Coordinates of C-alpha atoms and ligand atoms in Angstrom, one line a residue:
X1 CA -17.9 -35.4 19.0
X2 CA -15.7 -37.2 21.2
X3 CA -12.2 -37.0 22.4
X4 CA -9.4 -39.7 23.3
X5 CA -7.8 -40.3 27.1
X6 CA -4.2 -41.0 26.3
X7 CA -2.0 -38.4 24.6
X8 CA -0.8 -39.9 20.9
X9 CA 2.4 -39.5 19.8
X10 CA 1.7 -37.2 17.1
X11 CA 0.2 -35.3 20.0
X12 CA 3.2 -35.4 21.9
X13 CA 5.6 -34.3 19.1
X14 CA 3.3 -31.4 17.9
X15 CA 3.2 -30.3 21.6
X16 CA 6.7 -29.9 22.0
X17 CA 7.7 -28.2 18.4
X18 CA 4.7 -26.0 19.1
X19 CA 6.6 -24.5 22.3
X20 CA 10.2 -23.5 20.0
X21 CA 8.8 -23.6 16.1
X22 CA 4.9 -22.5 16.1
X23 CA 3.4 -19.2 15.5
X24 CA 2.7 -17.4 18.9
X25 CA 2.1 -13.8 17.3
X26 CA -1.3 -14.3 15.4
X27 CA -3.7 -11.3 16.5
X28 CA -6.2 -13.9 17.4
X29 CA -4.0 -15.6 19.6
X30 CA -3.8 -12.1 21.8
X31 CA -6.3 -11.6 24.4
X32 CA -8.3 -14.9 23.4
X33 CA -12.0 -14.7 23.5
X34 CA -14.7 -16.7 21.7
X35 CA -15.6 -14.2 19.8
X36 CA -11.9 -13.8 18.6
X37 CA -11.4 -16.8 17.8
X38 CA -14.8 -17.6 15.8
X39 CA -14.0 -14.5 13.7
X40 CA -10.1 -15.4 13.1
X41 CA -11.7 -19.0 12.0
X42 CA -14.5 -17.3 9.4
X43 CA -12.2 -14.8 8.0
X44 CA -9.4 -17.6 7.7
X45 CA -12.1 -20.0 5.7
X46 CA -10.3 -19.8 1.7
X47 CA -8.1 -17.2 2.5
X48 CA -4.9 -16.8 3.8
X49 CA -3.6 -16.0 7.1
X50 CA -1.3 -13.2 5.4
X51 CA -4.5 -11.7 3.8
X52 CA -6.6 -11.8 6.7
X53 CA -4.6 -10.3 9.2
X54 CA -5.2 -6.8 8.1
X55 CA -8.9 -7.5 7.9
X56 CA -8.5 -9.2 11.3
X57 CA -7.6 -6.0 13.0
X58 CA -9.6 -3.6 11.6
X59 CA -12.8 -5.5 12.3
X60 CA -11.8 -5.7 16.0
X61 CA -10.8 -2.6 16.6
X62 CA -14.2 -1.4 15.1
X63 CA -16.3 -4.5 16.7
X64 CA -14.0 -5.5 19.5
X65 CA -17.1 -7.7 20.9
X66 CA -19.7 -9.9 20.2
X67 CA -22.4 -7.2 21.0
X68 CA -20.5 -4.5 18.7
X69 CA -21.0 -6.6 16.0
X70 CA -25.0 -7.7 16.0
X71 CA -25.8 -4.0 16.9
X72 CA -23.7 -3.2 13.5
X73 CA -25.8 -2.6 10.5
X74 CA -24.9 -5.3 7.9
X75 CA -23.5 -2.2 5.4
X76 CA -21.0 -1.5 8.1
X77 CA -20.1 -5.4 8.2
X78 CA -19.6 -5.4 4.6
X79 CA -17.8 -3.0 4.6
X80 CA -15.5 -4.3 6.9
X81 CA -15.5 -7.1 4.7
X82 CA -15.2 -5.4 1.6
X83 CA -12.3 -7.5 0.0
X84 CA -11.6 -10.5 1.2
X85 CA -14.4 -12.1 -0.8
X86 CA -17.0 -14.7 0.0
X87 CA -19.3 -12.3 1.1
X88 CA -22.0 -15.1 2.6
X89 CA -19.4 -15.8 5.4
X90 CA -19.4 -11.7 6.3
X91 CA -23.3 -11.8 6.3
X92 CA -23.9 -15.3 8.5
X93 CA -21.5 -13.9 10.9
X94 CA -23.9 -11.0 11.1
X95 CA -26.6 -13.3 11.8
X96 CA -25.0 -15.5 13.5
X97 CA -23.9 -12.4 16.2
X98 CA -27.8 -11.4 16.2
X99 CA -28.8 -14.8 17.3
X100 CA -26.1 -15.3 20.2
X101 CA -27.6 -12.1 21.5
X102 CA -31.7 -13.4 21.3
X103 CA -30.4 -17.3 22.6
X104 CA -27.4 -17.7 23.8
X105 CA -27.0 -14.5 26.1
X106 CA -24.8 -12.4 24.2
X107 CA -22.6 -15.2 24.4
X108 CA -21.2 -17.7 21.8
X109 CA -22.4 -21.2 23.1
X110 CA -19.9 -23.8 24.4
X111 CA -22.3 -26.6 23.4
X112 CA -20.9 -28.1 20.6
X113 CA -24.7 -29.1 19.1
X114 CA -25.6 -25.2 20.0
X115 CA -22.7 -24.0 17.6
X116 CA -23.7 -26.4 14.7
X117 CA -27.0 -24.9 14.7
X118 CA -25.7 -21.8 14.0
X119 CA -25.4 -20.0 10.7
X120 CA -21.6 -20.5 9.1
X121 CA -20.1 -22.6 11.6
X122 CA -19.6 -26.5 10.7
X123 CA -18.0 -28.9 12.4
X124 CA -14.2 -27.8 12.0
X125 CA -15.2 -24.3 13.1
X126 CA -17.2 -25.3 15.6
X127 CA -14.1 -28.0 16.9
X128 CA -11.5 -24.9 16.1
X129 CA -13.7 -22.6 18.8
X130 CA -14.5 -25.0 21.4
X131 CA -10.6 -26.2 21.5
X132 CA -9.3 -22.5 20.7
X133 CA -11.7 -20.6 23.2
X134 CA -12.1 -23.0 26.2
X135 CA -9.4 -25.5 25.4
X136 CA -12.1 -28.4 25.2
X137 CA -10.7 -31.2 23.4
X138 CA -12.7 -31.1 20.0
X139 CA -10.8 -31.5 16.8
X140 CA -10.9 -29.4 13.6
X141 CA -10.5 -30.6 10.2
X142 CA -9.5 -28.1 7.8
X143 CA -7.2 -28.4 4.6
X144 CA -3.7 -28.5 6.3
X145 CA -5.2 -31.0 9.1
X146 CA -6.2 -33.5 6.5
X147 CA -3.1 -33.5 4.4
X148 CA -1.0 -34.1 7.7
X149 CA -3.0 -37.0 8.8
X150 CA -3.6 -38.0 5.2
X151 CA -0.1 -38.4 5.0
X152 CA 0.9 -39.6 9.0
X153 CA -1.4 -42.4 8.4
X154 CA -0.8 -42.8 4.9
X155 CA -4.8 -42.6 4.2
X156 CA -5.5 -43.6 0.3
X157 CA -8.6 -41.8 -1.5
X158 CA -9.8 -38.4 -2.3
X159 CA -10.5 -36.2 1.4
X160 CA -13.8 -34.9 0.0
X161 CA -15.3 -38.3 -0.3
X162 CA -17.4 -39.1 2.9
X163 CA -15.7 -42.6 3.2
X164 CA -12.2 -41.1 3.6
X165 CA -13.3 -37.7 5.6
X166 CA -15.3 -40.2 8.2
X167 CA -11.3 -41.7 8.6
X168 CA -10.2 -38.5 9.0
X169 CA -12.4 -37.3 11.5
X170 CA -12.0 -40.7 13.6
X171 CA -8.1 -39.9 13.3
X172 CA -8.4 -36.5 14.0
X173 CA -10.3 -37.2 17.4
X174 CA -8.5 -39.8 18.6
X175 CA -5.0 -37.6 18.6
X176 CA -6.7 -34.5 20.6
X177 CA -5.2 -34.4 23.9
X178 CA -7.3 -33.9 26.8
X179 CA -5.3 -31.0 28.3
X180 CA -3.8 -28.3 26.2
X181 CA -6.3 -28.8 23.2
X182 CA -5.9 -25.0 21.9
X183 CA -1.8 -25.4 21.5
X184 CA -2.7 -28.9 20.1
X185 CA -5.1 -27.1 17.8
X186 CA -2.5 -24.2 17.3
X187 CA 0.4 -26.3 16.4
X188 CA -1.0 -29.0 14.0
X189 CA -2.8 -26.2 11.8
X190 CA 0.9 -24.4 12.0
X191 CA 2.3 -27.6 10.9
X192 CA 0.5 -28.1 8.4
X193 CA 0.9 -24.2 6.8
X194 CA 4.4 -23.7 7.5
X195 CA 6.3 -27.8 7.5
X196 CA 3.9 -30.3 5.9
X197 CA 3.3 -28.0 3.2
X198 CA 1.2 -29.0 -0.4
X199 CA 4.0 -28.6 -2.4
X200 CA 7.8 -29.7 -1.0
X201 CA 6.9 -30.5 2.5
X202 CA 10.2 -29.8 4.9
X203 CA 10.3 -33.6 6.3
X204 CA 14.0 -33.0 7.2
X205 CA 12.3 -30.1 9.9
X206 CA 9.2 -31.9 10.7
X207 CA 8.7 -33.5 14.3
X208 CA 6.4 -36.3 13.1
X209 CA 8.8 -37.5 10.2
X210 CA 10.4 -40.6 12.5
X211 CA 6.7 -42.1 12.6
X212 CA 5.1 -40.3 9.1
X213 CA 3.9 -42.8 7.0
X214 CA 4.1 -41.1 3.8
X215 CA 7.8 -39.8 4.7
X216 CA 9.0 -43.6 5.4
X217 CA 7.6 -44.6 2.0
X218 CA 8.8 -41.5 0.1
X219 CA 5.6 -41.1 -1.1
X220 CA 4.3 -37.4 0.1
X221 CA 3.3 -36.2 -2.9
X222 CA 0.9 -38.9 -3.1
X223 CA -1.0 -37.5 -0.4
X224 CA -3.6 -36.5 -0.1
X225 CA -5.1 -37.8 -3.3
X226 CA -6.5 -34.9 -5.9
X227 CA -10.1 -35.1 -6.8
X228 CA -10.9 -37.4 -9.1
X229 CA -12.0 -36.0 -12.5
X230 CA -15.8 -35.8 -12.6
X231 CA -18.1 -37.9 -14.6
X232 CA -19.7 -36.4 -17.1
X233 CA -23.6 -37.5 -18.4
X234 CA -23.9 -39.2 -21.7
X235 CA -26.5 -37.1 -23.4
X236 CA -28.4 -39.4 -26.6
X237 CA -30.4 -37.5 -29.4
X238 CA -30.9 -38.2 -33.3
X239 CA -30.0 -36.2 -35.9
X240 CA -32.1 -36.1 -39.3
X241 CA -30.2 -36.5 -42.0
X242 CA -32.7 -35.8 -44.8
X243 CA -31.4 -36.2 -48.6
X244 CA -33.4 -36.4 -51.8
X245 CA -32.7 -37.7 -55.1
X246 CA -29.5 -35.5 -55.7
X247 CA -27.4 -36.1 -52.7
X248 CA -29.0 -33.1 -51.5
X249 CA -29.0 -32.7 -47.1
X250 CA -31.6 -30.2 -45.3
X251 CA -29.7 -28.7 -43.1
X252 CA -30.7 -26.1 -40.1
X253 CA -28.8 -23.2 -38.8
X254 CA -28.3 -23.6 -34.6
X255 CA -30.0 -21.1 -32.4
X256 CA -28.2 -18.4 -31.0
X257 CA -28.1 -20.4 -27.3
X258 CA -26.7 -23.7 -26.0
X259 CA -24.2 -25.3 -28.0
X260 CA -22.8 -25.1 -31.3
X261 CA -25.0 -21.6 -31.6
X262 CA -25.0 -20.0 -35.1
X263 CA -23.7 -22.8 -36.4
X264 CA -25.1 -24.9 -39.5
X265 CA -26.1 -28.9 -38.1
X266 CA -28.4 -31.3 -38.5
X267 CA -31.7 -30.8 -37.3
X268 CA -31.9 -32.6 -34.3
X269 CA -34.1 -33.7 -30.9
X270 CA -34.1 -36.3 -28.0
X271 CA -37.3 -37.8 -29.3
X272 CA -38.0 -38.8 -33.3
X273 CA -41.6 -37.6 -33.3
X274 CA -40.3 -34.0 -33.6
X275 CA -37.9 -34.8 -36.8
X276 CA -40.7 -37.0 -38.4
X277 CA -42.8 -33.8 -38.4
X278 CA -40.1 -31.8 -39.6
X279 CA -39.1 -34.1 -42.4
X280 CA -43.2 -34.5 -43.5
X281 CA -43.0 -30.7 -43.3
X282 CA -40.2 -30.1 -46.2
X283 CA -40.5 -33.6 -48.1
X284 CA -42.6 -36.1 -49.8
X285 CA -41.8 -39.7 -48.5
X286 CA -43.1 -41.7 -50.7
X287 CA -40.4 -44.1 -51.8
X288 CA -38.1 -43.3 -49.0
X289 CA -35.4 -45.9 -47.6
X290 CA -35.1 -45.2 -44.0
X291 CA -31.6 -46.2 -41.8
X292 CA -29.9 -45.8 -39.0
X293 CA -26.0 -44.6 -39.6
X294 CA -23.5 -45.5 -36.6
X295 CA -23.5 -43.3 -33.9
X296 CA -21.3 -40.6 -34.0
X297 CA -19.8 -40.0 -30.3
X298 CA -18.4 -35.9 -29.3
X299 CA -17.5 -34.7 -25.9
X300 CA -18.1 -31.8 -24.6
X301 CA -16.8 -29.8 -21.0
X302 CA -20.1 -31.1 -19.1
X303 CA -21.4 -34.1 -21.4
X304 CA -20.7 -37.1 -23.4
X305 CA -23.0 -36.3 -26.9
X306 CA -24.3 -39.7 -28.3
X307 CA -26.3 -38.8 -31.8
X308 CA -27.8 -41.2 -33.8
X309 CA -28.5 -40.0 -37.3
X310 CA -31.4 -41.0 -39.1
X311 CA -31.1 -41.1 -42.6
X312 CA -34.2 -40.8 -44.6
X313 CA -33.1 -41.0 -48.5
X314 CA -34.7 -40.1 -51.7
X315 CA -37.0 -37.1 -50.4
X316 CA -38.7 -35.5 -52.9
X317 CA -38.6 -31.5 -51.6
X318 CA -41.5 -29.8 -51.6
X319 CA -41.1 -26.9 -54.1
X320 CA -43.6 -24.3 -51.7
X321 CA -41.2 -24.5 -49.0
X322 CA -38.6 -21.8 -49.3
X323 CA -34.8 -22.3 -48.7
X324 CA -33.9 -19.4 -46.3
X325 CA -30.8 -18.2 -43.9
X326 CA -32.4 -20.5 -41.0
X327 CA -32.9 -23.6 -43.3
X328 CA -31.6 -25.1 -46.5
X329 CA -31.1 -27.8 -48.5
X330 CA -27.1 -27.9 -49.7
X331 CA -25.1 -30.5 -51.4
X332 CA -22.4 -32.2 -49.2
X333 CA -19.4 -30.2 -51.1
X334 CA -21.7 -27.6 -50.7
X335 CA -22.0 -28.0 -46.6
X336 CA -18.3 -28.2 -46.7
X337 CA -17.9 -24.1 -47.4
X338 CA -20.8 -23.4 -44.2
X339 CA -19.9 -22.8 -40.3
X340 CA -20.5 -26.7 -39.5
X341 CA -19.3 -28.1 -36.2
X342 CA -16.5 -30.8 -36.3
X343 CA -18.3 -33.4 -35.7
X344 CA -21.0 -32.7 -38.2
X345 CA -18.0 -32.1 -41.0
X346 CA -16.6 -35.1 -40.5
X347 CA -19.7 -36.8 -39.9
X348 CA -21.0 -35.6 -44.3
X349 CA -17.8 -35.7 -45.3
X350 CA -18.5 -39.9 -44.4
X351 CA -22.2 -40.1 -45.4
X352 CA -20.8 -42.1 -48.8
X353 CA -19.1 -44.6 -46.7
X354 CA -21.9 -45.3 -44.2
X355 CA -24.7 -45.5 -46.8
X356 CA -25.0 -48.9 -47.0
X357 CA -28.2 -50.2 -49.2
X358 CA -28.9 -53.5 -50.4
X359 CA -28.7 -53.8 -54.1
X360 CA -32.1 -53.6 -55.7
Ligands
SF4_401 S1 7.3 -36.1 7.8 FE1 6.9 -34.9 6.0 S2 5.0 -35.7 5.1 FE2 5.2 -36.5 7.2 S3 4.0 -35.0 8.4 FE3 6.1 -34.3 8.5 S4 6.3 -32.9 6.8 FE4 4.4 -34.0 6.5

């Protein structure tokens, strides 16, 4: 971490709307300690200042200090906690209390290193306490800090990707004044909630809009860019498509987990080995033609589905192995009536058009 020597100009304008336009009434702005302040920052962590206030005061008035809360037993901070959700953060504080009290002297550390190390506290929190708590110039880089310098600077790219939060974090630094880093702090997070808000922002209101990047282009609601979709895995497998004389297909009821359960398919596998067994295990193959049909692609939520069926023709059943409610051997017309997954449907309502055989 490091901080800048000149005051920037965002700096200076957030300074000065802070004084008439920010929020001075916060609970965790009254009688400021480090403690205070670290708890305000935890609690405020994906949830909102409305929600947490409530929370806010009941905690302190049952923990009012840093003490208070390692000598609590972790039911009592739960409790405490007990609806606001993302329990983790209730029980790292815990710790986090405990271990201020065996290292740090009872004391939250003003080391920024010594705060990374402990439990719950990254880098914003850690920049939110060290500005908030002893007005050092650290900066903090939560949600409504990156969409105001996403769109001040007019930063392209997704804020999660480490490329574009490294930017931000240069950014974010270099506007930190060196005096009056907890107002700074204050007003830029207000900003960001109540002007420059996701949805709308009030430019008209705002005291960065003569310099805003985003604002001069008329492009705010390009910023900050959305996550991009994710990429989902191509998964391959082959599918058996085993047919005797009569146009017949062996086909093999799903089990009752993972995809498509219940349903009637194709037996299938990543490998071939496992279908070769399975075909030698219902059919004689002697005489077979063997082929490969084109590859029929599905997508599901978490995966692209690549299946290759393998079409081994002219099967001669064996007559011992018994057609069951797990395994059968059915006509395509007949497959038509079973539970069969789309793809599969369309894929035997085709099989005519993709046999392809040289005359003999
Ligand atoms: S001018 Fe508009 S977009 Fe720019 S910082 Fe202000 S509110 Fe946000």
């Amino acid at each position: 971490m490091s901080h800048a020597s000149t005051q920037s100009e965002l700096a200076t304008a957030l300074l000065s709307w802070h004084t008439r336009y920010g929020r001075h009434d916060l609970p965790w702005q009254q009688s400021r300690t480090p403690y205070r302040v670290w708890l305000a920052e935890i609690m405020l962590q994906q949830t909102q200042v409305g929600t947490v206030i409530p929370y806010y005061l009941r905690f302190t008035s049952e923990l009012p200090k840093l003490v208070d809360l390692a000598a609590a037993s972790e039911d009592k901070v739960l409790v405490l906690w007990s609806g606001l959700g993302y329990y983790r953060r209730a029980r790292q504080l815990h710790q986090t209390a405990k271990l201020c009290i065996e290292q740090h002297a009872g004391q939250l550390p003003k080391d920024p290193d010594a705060l990374l190390d402990l439990p719950g506290i990254g880098r914003s929190t850690a920049g939110a306490i060290l500005a908030q708590a002893w007005n050092l110039p650290y900066p903090i880089l939560d949600g409504n800090v990156k969409r105001v310098l996403t769109r001040y600077h007019g930063i392209a790219g997704w804020p999660g990707r480490r490329k574009v939060e490294r930017k931000l974090w240069n950014l974010a630094e270099t506007h930190v004044p060196e005096r009056q880093a907890a107002t700074y702090t204050q007003a830029i997070m207000d900003l960001g909630a109540t002007v420059c808000r996701r949805n709308h922002p009030r430019c008209c209101d705002c005291p960065l809009r003569i310099t805003c990047y985003a604002h001069a282009q008329q492009r705010t609601s390009e910023f900050p860019e959305v996550r991009p979709p994710r990429q989902r895995p191509t998964r391959q497998a082959t599918l058996l498509v085993l047919r005797d004389r009569q146009g017949r297909i062996l086909l093999e009821r799903r089990l009752q987990t993972g995809v498509w359960q219940g349903l009637w398919s194709l037996p299938q596998d990543t490998t071939i080995g496992p279908l070769r067994n399975l075909a030698q295990a219902h059919a004689g193959l002697e005489g077979c033609r063997q082929q490969n049909l084109p590859i029929i692609h599905h997508s599901f939520s978490h995966y692209h589905w690549h299946a290759t069926p393998w079409l081994i023709d002219r099967v001669t059943p064996f007559s011992g192995v018994h057609e069951s409610d797990q395994c059968n051997w059915w006509t395509p017309q007949q497959a038509m009536d079973l539970a069969l997954p789309a793809p599969i449907r369309k894929f035997l309502n085709q099989l005519e058009e993709n046999l392809n055989w040289p005359n003999t």
